[in-house]
mmCIF file of C-alpha atoms in Angstrom:
data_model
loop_
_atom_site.group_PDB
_atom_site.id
_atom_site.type_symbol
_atom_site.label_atom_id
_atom_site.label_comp_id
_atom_site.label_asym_id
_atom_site.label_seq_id
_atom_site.Cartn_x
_atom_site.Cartn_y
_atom_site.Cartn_z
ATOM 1 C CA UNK D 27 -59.414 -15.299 -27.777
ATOM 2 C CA UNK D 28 -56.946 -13.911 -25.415
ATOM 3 C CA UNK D 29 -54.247 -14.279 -22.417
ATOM 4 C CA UNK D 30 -54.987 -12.208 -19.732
ATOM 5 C CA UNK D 31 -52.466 -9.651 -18.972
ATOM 6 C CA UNK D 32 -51.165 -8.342 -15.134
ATOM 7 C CA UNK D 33 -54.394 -5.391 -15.387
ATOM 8 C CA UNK D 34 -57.041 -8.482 -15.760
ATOM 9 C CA UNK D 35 -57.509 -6.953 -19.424
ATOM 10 C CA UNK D 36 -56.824 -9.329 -22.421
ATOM 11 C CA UNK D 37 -54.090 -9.860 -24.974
ATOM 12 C CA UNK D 38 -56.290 -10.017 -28.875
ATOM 13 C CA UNK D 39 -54.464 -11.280 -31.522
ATOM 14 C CA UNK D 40 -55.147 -10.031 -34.835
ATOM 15 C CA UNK D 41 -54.673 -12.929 -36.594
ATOM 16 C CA UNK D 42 -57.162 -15.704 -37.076
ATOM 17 C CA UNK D 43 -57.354 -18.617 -34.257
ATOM 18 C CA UNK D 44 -55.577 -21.166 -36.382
ATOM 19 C CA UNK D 45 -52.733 -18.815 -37.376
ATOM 20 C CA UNK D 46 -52.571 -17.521 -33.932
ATOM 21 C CA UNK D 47 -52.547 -21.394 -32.461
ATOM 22 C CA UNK D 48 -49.416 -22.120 -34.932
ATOM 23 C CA UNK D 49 -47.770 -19.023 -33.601
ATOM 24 C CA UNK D 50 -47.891 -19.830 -29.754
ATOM 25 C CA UNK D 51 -46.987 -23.569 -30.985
ATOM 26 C CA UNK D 52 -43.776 -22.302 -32.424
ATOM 27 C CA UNK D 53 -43.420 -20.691 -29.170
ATOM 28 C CA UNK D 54 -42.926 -23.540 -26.976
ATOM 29 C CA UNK D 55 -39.057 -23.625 -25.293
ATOM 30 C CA UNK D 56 -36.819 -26.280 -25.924
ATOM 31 C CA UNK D 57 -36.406 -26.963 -22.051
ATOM 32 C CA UNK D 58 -40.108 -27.616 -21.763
ATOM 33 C CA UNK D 59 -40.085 -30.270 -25.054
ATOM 34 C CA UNK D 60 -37.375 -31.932 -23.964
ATOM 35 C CA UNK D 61 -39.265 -32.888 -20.329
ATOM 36 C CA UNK D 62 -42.115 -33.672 -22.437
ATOM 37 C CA UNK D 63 -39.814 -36.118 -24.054
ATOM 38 C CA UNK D 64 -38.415 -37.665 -20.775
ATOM 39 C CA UNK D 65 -41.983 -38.222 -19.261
ATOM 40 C CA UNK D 66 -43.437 -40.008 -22.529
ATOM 41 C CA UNK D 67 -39.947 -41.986 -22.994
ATOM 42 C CA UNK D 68 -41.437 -44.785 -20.838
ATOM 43 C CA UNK D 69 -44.356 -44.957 -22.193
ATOM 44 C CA UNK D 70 -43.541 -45.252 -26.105
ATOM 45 C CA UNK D 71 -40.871 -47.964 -25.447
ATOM 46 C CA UNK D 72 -43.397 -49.969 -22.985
ATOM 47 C CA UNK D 73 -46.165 -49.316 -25.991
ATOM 48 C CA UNK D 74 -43.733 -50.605 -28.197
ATOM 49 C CA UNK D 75 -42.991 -53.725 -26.706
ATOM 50 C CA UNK D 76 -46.284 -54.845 -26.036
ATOM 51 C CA UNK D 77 -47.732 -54.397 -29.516
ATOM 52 C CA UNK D 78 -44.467 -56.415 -30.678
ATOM 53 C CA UNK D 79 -43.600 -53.674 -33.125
ATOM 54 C CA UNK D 80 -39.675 -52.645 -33.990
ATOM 55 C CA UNK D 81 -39.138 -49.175 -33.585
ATOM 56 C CA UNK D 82 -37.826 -47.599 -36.755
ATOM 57 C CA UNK D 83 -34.390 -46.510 -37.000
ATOM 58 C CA UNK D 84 -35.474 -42.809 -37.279
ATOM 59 C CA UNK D 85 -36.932 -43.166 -33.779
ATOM 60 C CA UNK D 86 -33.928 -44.980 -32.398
ATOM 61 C CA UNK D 87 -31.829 -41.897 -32.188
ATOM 62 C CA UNK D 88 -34.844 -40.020 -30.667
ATOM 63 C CA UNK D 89 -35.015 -42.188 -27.966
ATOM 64 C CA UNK D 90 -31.914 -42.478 -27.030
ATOM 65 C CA UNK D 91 -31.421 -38.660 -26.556
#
């Protein structure tokens, strides 16, 4: 497991593939989450409406923002 680096060699974590998946996970920017969020936006209120579910209140707010 590896990202290739600018000399075509690769980056080796010493950690094992789960820890190392939870690392780069944590590594995401809040920029790129928050156009995650505005893409899928749509998409969970349409969901919502046809299975005639209420949305909780916790994901109200979340929608909203």
């Amino acid at each position: 497991m590896g990202f290739q680096k600018s000399d075509g060699s690769k980056w080796k974590f010493p950690v094992s593939d789960a820890q190392a998946y939870r690392q780069m996970g944590n590594a995401v920017v809040v920029p790129v989450v928050r156009a995650l969020a505005r893409l899928i936006r749509p998409f969970i209120i349409e969901s919502t409406k046809h299975h005639g579910r209420e949305r909780p209140e916790s994901m109200q707010s979340i929608l909203l923002y």
